[in-house]
PDB file of C-alpha atoms in Angstrom:
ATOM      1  CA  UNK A   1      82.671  60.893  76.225  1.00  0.00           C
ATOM      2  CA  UNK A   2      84.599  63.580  77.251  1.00  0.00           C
ATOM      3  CA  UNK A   3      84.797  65.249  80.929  1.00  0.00           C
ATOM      4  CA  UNK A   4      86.339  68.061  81.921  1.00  0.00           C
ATOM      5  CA  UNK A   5      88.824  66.556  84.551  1.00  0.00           C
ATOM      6  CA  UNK A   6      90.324  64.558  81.435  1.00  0.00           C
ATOM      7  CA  UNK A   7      93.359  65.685  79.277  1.00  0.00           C
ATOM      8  CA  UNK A   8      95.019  64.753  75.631  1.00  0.00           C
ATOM      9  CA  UNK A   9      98.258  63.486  76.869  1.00  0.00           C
ATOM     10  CA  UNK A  10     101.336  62.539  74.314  1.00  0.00           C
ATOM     11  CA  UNK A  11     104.307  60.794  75.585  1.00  0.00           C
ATOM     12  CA  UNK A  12     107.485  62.432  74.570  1.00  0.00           C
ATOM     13  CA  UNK A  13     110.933  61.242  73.389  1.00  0.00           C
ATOM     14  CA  UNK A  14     112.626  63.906  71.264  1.00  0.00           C
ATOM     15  CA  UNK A  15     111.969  62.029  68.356  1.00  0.00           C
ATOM     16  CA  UNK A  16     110.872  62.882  65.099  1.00  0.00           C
ATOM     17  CA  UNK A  17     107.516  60.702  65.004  1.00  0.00           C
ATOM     18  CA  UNK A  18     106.707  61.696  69.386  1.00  0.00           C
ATOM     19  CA  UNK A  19     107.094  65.617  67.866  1.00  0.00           C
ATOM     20  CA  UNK A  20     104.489  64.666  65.536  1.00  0.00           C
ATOM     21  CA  UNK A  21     102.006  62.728  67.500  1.00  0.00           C
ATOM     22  CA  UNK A  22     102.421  65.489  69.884  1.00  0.00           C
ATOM     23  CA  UNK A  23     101.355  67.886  67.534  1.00  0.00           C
ATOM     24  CA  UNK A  24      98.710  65.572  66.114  1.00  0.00           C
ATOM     25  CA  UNK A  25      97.751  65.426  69.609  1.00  0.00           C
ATOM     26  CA  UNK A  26      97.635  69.350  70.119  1.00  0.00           C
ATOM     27  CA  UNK A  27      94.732  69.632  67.439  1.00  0.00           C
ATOM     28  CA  UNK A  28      92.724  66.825  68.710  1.00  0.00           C
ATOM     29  CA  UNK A  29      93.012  68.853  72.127  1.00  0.00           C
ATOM     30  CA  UNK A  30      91.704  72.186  70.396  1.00  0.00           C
ATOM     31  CA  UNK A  31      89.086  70.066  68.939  1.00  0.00           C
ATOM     32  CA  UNK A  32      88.152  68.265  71.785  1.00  0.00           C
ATOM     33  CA  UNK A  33      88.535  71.573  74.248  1.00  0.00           C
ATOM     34  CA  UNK A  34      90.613  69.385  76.681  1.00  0.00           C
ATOM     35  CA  UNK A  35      94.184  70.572  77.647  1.00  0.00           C
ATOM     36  CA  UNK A  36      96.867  69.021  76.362  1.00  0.00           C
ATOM     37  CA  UNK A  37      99.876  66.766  78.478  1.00  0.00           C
ATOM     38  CA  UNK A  38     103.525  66.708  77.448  1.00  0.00           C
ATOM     39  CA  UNK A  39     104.846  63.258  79.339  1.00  0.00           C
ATOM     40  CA  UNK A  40     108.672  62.381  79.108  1.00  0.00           C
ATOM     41  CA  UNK A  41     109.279  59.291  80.802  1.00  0.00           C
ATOM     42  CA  UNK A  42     112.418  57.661  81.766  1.00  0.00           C
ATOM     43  CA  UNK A  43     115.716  58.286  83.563  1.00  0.00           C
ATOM     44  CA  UNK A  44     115.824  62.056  83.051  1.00  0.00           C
ATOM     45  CA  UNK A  45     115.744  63.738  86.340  1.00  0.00           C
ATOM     46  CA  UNK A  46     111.905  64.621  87.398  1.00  0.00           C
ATOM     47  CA  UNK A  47     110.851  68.076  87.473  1.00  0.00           C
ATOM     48  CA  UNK A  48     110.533  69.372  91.085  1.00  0.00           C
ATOM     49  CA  UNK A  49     106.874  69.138  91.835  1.00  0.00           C
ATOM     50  CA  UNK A  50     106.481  66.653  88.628  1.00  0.00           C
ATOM     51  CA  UNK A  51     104.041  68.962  87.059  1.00  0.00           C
ATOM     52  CA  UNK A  52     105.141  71.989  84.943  1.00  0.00           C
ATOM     53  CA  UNK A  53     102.823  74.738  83.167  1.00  0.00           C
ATOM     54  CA  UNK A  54     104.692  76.395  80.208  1.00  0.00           C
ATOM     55  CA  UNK A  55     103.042  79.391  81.440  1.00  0.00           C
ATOM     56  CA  UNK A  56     104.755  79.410  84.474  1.00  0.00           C
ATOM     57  CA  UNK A  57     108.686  78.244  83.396  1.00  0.00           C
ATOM     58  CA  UNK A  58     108.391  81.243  79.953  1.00  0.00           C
ATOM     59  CA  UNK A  59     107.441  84.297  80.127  1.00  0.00           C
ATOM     60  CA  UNK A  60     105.289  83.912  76.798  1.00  0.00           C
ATOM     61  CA  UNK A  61     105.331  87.560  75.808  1.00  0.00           C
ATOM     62  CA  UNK A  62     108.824  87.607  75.860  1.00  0.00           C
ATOM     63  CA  UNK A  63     108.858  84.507  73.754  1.00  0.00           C
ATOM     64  CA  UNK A  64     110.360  85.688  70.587  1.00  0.00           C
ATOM     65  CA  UNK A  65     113.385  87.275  72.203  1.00  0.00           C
ATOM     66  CA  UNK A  66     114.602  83.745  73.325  1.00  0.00           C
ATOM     67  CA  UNK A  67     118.066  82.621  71.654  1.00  0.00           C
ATOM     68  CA  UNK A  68     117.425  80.435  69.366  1.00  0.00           C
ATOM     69  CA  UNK A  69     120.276  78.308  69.590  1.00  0.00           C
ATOM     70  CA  UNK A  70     119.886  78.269  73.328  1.00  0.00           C
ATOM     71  CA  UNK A  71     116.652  76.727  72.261  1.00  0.00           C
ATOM     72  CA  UNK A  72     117.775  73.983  70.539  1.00  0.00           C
ATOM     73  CA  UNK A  73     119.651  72.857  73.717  1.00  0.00           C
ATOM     74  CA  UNK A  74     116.702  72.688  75.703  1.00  0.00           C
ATOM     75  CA  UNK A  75     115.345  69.240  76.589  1.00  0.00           C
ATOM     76  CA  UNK A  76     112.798  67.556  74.231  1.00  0.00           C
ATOM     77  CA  UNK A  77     110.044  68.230  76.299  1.00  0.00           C
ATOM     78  CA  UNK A  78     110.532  71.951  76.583  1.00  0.00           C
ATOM     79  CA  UNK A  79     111.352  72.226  73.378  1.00  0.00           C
ATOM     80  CA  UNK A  80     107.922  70.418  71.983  1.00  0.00           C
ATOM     81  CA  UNK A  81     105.877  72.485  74.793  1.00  0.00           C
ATOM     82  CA  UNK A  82     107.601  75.882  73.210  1.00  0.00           C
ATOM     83  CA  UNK A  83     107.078  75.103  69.792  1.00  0.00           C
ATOM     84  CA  UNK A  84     103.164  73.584  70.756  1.00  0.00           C
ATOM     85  CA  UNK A  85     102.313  77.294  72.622  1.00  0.00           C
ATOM     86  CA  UNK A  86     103.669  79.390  69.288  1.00  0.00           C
ATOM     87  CA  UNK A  87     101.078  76.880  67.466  1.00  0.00           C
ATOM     88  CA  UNK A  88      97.955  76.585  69.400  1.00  0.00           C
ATOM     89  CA  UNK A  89      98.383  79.785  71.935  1.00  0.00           C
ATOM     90  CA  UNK A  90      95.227  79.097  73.693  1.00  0.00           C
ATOM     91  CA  UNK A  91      95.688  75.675  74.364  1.00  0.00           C
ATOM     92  CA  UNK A  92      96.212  74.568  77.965  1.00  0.00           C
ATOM     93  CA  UNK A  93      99.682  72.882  77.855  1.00  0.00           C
ATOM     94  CA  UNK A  94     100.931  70.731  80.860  1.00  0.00           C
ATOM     95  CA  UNK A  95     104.607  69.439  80.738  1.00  0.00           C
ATOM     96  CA  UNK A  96     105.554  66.864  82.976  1.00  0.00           C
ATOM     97  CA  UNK A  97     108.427  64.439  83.268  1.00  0.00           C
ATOM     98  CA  UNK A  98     109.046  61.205  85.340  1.00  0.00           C
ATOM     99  CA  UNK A  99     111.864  59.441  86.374  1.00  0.00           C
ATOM    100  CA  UNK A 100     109.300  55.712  85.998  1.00  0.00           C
ATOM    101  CA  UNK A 101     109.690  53.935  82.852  1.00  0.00           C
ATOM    102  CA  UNK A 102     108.047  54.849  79.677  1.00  0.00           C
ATOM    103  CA  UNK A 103     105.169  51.954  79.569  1.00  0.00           C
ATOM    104  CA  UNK A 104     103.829  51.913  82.921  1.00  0.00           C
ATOM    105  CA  UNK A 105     104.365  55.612  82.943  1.00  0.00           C
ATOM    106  CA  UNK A 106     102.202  56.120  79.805  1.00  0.00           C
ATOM    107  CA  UNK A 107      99.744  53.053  81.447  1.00  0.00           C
ATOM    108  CA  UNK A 108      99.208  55.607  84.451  1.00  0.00           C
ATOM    109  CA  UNK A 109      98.634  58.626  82.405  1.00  0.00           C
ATOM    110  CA  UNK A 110      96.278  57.112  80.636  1.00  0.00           C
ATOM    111  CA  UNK A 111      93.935  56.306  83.253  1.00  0.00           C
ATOM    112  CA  UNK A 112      93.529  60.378  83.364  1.00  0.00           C
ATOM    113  CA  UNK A 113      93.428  60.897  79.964  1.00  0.00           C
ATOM    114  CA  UNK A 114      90.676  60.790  77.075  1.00  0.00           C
ATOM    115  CA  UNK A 115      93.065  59.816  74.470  1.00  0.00           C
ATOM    116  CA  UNK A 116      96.314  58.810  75.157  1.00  0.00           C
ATOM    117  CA  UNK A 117      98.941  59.555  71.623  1.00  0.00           C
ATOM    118  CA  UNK A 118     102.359  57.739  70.962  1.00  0.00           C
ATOM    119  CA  UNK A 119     104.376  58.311  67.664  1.00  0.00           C
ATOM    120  CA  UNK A 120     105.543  55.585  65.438  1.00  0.00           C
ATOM    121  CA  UNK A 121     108.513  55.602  63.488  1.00  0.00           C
ATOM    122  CA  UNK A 122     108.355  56.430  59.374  1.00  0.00           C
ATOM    123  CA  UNK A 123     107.787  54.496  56.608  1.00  0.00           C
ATOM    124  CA  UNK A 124     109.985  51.910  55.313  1.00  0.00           C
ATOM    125  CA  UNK A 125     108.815  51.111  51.451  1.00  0.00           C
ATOM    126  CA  UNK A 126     106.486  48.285  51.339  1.00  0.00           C
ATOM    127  CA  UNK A 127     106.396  47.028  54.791  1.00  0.00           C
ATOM    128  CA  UNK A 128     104.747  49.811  56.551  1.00  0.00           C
ATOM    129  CA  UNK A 129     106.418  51.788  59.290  1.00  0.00           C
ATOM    130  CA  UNK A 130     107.606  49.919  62.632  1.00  0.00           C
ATOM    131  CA  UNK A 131     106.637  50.364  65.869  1.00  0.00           C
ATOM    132  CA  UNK A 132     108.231  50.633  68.726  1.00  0.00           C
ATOM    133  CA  UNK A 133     107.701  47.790  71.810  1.00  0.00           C
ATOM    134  CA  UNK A 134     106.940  51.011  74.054  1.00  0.00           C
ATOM    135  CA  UNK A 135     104.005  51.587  71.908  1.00  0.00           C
ATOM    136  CA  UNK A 136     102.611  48.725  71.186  1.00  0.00           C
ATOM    137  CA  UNK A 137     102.904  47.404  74.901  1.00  0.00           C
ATOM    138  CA  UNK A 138     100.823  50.270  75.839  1.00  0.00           C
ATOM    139  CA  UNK A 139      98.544  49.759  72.706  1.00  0.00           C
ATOM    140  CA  UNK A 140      97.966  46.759  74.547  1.00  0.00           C
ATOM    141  CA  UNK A 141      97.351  47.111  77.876  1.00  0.00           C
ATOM    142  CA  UNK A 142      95.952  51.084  78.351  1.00  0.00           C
ATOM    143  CA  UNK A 143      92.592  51.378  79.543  1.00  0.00           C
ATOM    144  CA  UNK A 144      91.862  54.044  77.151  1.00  0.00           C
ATOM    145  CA  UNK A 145      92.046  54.761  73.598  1.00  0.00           C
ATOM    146  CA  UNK A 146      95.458  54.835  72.441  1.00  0.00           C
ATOM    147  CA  UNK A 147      96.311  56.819  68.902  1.00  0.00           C
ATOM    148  CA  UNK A 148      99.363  55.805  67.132  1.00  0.00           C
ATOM    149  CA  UNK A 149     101.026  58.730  64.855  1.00  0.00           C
ATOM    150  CA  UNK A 150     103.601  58.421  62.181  1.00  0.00           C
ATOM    151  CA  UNK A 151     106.754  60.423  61.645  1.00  0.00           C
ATOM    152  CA  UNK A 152     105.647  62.560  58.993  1.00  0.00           C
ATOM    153  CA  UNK A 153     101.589  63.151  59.630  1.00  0.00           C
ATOM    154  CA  UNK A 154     100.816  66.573  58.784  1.00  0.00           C
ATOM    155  CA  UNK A 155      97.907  68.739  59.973  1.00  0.00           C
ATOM    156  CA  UNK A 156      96.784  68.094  55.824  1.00  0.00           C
ATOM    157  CA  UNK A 157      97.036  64.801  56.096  1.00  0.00           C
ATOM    158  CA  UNK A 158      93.477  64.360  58.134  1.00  0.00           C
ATOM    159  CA  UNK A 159      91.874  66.724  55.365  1.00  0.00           C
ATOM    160  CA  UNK A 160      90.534  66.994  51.805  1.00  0.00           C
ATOM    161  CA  UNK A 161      92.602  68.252  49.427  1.00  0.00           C
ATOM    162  CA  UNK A 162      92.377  71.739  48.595  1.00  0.00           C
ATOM    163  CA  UNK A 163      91.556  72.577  44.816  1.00  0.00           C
ATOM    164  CA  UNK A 164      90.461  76.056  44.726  1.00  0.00           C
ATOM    165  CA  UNK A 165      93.489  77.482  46.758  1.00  0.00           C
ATOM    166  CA  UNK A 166      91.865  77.711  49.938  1.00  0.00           C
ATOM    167  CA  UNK A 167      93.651  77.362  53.503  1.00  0.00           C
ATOM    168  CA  UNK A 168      94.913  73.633  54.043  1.00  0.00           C
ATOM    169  CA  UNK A 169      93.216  74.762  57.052  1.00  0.00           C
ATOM    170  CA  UNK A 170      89.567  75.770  55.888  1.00  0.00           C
ATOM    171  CA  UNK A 171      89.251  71.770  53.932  1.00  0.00           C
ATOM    172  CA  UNK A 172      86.491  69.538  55.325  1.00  0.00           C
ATOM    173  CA  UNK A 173      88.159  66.732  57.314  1.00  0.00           C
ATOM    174  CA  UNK A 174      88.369  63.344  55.573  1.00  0.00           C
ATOM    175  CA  UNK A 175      86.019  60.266  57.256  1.00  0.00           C
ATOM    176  CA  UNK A 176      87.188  58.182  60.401  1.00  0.00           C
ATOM    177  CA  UNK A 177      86.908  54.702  59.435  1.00  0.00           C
ATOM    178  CA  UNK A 178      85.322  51.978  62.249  1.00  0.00           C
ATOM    179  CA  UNK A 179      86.413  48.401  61.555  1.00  0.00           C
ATOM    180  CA  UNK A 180      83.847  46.213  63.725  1.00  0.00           C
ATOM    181  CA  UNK A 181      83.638  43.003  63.896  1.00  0.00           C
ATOM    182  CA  UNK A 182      80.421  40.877  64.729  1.00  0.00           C
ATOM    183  CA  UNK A 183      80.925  41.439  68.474  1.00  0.00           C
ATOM    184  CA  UNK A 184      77.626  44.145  68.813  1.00  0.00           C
ATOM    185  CA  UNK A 185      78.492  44.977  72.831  1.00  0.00           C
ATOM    186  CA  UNK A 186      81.438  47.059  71.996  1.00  0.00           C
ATOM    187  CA  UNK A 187      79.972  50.359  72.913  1.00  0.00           C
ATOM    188  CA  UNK A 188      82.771  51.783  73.765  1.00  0.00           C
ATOM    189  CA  UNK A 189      84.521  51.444  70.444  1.00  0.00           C
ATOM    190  CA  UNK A 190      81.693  52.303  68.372  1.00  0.00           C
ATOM    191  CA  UNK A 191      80.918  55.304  70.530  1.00  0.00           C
ATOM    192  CA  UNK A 192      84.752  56.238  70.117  1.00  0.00           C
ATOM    193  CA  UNK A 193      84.291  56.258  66.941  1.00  0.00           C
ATOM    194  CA  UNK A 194      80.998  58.652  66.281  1.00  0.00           C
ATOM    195  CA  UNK A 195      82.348  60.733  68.492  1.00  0.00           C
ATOM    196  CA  UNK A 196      85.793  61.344  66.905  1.00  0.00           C
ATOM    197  CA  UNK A 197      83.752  61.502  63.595  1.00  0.00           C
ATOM    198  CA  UNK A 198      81.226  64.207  65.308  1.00  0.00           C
ATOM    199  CA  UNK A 199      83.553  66.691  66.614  1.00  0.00           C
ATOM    200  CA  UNK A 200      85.714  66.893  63.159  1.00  0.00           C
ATOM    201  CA  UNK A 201      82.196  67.143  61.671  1.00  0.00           C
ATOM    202  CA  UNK A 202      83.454  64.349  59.069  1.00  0.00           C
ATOM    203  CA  UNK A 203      81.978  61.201  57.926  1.00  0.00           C
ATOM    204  CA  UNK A 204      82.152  57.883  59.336  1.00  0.00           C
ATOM    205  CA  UNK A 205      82.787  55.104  57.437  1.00  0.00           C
ATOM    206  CA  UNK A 206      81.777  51.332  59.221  1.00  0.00           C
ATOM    207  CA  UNK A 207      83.949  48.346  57.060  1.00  0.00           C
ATOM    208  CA  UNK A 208      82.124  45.117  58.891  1.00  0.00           C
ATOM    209  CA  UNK A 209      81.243  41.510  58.183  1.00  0.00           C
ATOM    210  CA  UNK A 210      78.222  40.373  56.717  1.00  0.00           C
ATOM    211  CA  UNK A 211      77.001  38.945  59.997  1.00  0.00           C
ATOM    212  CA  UNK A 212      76.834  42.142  61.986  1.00  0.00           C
ATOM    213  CA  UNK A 213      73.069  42.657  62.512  1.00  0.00           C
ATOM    214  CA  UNK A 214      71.549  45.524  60.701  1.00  0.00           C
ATOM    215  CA  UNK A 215      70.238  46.978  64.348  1.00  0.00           C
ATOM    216  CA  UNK A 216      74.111  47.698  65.389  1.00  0.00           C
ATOM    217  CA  UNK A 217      74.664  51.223  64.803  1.00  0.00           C
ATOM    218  CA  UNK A 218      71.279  52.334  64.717  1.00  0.00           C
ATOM    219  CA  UNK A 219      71.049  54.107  68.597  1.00  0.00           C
ATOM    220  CA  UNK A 220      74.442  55.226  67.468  1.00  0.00           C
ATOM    221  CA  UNK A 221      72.837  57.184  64.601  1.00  0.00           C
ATOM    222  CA  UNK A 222      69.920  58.447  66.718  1.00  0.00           C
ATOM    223  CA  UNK A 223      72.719  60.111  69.055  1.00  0.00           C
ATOM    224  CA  UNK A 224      74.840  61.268  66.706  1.00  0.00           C
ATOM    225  CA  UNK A 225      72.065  62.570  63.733  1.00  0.00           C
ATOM    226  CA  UNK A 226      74.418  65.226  62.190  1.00  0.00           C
ATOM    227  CA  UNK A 227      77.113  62.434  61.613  1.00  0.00           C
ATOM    228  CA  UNK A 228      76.858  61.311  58.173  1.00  0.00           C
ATOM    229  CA  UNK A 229      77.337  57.349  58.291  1.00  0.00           C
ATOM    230  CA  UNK A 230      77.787  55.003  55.388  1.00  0.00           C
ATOM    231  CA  UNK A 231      78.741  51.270  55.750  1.00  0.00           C
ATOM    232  CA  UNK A 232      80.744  48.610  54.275  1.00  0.00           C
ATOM    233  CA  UNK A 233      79.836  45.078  54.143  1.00  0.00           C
ATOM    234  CA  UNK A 234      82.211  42.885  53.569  1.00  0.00           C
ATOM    235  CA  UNK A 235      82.689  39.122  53.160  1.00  0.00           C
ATOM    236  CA  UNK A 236      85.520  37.632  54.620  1.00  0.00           C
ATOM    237  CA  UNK A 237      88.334  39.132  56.121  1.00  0.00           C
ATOM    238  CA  UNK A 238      88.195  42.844  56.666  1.00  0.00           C
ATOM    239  CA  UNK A 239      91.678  44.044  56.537  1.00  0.00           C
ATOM    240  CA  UNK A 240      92.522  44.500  53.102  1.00  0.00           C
ATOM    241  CA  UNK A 241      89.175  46.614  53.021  1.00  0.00           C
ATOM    242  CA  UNK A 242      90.386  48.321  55.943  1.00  0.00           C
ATOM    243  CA  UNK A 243      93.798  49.218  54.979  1.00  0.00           C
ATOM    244  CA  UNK A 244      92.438  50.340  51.406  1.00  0.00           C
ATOM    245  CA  UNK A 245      89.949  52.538  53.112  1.00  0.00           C
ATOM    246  CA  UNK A 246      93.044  54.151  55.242  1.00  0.00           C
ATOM    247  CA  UNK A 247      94.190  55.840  52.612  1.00  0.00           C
ATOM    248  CA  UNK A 248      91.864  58.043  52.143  1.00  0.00           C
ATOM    249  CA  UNK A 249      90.759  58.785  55.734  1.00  0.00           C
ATOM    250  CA  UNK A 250      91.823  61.313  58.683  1.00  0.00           C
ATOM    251  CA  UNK A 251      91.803  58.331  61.364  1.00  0.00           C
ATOM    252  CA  UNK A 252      91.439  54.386  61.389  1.00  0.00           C
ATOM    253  CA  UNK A 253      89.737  52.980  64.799  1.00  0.00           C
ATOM    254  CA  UNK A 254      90.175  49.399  65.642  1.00  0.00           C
ATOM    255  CA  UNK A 255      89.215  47.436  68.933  1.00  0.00           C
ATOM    256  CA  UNK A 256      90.496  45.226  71.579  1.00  0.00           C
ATOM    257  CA  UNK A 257      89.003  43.519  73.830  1.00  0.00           C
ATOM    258  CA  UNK A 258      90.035  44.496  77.785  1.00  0.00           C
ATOM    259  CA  UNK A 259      92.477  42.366  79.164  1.00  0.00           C
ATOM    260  CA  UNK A 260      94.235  41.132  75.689  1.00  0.00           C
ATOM    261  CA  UNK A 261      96.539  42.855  73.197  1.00  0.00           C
ATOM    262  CA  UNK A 262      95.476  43.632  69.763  1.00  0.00           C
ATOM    263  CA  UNK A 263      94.935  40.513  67.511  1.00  0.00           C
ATOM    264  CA  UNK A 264      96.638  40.004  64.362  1.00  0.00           C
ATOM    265  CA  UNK A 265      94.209  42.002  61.867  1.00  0.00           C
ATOM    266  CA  UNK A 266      94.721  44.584  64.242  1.00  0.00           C
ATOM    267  CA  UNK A 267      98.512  44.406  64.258  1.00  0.00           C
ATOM    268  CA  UNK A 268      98.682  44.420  60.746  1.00  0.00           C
ATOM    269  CA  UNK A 269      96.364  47.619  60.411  1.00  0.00           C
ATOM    270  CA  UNK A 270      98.577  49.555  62.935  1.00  0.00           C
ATOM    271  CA  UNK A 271     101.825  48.498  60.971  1.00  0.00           C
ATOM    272  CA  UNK A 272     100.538  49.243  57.730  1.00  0.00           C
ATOM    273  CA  UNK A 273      97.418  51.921  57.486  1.00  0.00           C
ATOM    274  CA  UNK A 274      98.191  55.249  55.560  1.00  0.00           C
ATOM    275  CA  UNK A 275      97.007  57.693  58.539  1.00  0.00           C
ATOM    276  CA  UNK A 276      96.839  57.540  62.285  1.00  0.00           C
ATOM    277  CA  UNK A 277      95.393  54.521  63.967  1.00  0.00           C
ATOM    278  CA  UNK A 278      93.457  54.754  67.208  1.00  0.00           C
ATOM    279  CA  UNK A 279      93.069  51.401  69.653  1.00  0.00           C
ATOM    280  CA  UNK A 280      90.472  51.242  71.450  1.00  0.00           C
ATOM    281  CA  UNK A 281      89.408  48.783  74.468  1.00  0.00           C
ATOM    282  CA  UNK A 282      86.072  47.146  74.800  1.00  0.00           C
ATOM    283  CA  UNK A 283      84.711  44.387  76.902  1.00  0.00           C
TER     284      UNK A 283
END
């Protein structure tokens, strides 16, 4: 799926759940080998130019004599781009801001991106975390995948746990979990999902209705043969299957059809799932 004119792109806020999704966004960009855009949107002042490489605004190997209460003063974007290039040094990281607002900002970077990340807000007990109307109106109308990120989501989070005292790092990568429904032309979700699942090298797990014929994912498993795949029938209404299933995976993928907004399973799943949920449109 990927092409090498495309980017990981995170919008940016200064908050504590658009930090996260932008370094939930970072890794996917190392695994991925795409570079990585920073977008603040809004009525901050655009950057002369619009476009801004780290590389050029810090002198990186003079980093660590910055101030670093000077740094804290630094705008949100700077801040997260600083903080990103300590993390992942050989990442590619583009910082931009725009003076457009946030959604049809994010709706245009999208178009140039291969995933496009927003943060959600944290938890809040039993009814899930909220999300923001910035998100979910992009959610709904980007023409790409769109990842949603918690406050809180740690690089751990997407991984096994570690029993033997190994590196967070070193754990295999828990599954990605596909919930399809009957609808057997949505090749682009289903190939969003392998491929997500191929280049953590983790399993994918398919939750699906009864009805789905049995000759669905098979060219997917041709093309993806080192993907280990195991499905889940289920009778009735997916979700709670779904939502049970995100608490033990690195990544929950859901569809939309081009042209709508997700549907209420959907909505539910994004409020409520226990790890990052990815939207996907298909026709």
């Amino acid at each position: 799926m990927s092409t090498d004119t495309r980017t990981i792109t995170v919008g940016i806020d200064g908050s504590r759940s658009s930090l996260d999704a932008a370094d939930w966004a970072a890794r996917e960009a190392q695994r991925r080998r795409l570079p990585l855009r920073l977008l603040h949107a809004g009525t901050e002042p655009a950057v002369p130019g619009g476009v801004v490489d780290i590389y050029d605004i810090y002198d990186i190997d003079d980093i660590d004599d910055m101030d670093v209460a000077a740094g804290r003063t630094r705008a949100a974007l700077d801040r997260a781009a600083i903080e990103l290039s300590y993390a992942h040094p050989a990442l590619d990281i583009i910082a931009r801001r725009t003076a457009t607002p946030a959604v049809p900002a994010l709706l245009a970077a999208a178009v140039e991106a291969e995933t496009l990340v927003l943060g959600s807000r944290g938890r809040t007990g039993s009814a899930g975390f909220p999300v923001g109307s910035v998100a979910l109106g992009v959610a709904a109308r980007a023409d790409r995948p769109v990842v949603l990120v918690r406050a809180g989501e740690l690089p751990e989070d997407e991984r096994a746990p570690v029993v033997d005292g190994s590196p967070p790092s070193t754990a295999p990568y828990l599954p990605v979990v596909l919930g399809l429904d009957p609808d057997a032309s949505a090749d682009d979700l289903i190939g969003y999902a392998f491929d997500t699942a191929a280049v953590r090298s983790a399993p994918l797990h398919v939750v699906h209705p009864w009805t789905l014929p049995t000759s669905t994912l098979r060219p997917w498993r041709h093309r993806f043969p080192g993907t280990t795949v195991r499905e889940h029938r289920v009778d009735g209404d997916p979700g709670p299957r779904l939502l049970e299933a995100s608490a033990r995976a690195g990544l929950l993928v859901v569809g939309r059809r081009t042209g709508r907004g997700p549907g209420r399973a959907a909505r539910s799943l994004i409020r409520h799932a226990d790890c990052p949920v990815a939207v996907v449109p298909h026709d």
